[in-house]
Structures are given as structure tokens and as C-alpha cells.
Coordinates of C-alpha atoms in Angstrom, one line a residue:
M1 CA 132.7 61.3 92.0
T2 CA 135.8 60.1 91.7
P3 CA 139.3 61.4 93.2
Q4 CA 140.4 61.7 89.6
Y5 CA 137.8 63.5 88.4
V6 CA 138.2 65.7 91.0
C7 CA 142.0 66.4 90.9
D8 CA 140.7 66.9 86.8
V9 CA 138.8 69.9 87.6
A10 CA 141.1 71.2 90.2
K11 CA 143.9 71.5 87.3
G12 CA 141.5 72.6 84.4
R13 CA 141.7 69.3 82.7
A14 CA 137.9 68.7 83.1
R15 CA 134.7 71.3 83.7
P16 CA 133.5 70.7 86.5
G17 CA 129.0 69.2 86.1
E18 CA 126.1 71.2 88.0
A19 CA 126.6 69.1 90.6
V20 CA 130.1 70.0 92.2
L21 CA 129.7 73.6 90.9
R22 CA 125.8 72.9 93.9
A23 CA 127.8 71.7 96.4
L24 CA 131.0 74.5 96.0
G25 CA 127.5 76.9 96.0
L26 CA 129.4 78.4 92.5
Q27 CA 127.3 78.8 89.3
K28 CA 128.5 78.8 85.6
V29 CA 128.8 82.2 84.1
V30 CA 129.8 82.9 80.6
R31 CA 131.0 86.1 79.7
Y32 CA 132.4 88.0 76.1
V33 CA 134.1 91.0 76.1
P34 CA 136.0 92.7 73.4
R35 CA 138.8 91.9 71.9
E36 CA 141.8 93.8 71.7
P37 CA 143.6 95.2 68.9
E38 CA 146.2 92.8 67.1
P39 CA 148.9 94.2 65.2
V40 CA 149.9 92.8 62.1
E41 CA 152.2 93.5 58.9
L42 CA 152.0 93.9 55.2
C43 CA 155.3 92.7 54.0
D44 CA 156.4 92.5 50.2
D45 CA 158.0 88.7 48.9
A46 CA 161.7 89.9 50.3
S47 CA 159.5 89.8 53.3
E48 CA 160.2 93.8 53.9
V49 CA 157.2 95.7 55.7
L50 CA 155.5 97.9 53.7
V51 CA 152.7 98.4 56.4
R52 CA 152.4 98.2 60.3
A53 CA 148.7 98.6 61.5
Q54 CA 146.4 96.9 64.4
R55 CA 143.7 95.2 63.2
I56 CA 140.2 96.7 64.9
F57 CA 137.4 94.2 65.8
A58 CA 134.3 95.5 65.5

């Protein structure tokens, strides 16, 4: 394990490997959460807003 690799992991430029996680007493967890609604607008050719709504992900 090089000092550059440790620095990259600490700064978020690289993902820690299994050996690093194990040495730190950590485990990788993947989590999925619902998306938040996103605002959307429908505009005409003159960029006049015709409709404002929220996109809901289902």
C-alpha cells in the first residue's frame, strides 16, 4: 500500500479495497434510497413557462 494510494482514498479519489476496509474494521455497504421529486417546466418557443410541475419517480 503506497502513501499515494492512502492519500487518494482519504481524499475520495480512489475507493478503498477490501484489505484497507478490513484493516480499518469497516465493510462496504450499498444503499439505495428513493429519489426526491425534481422540478420541471414546460416552455413554449419564446421560453415562456406554460406549466410548472414536479417529476415523481415511481
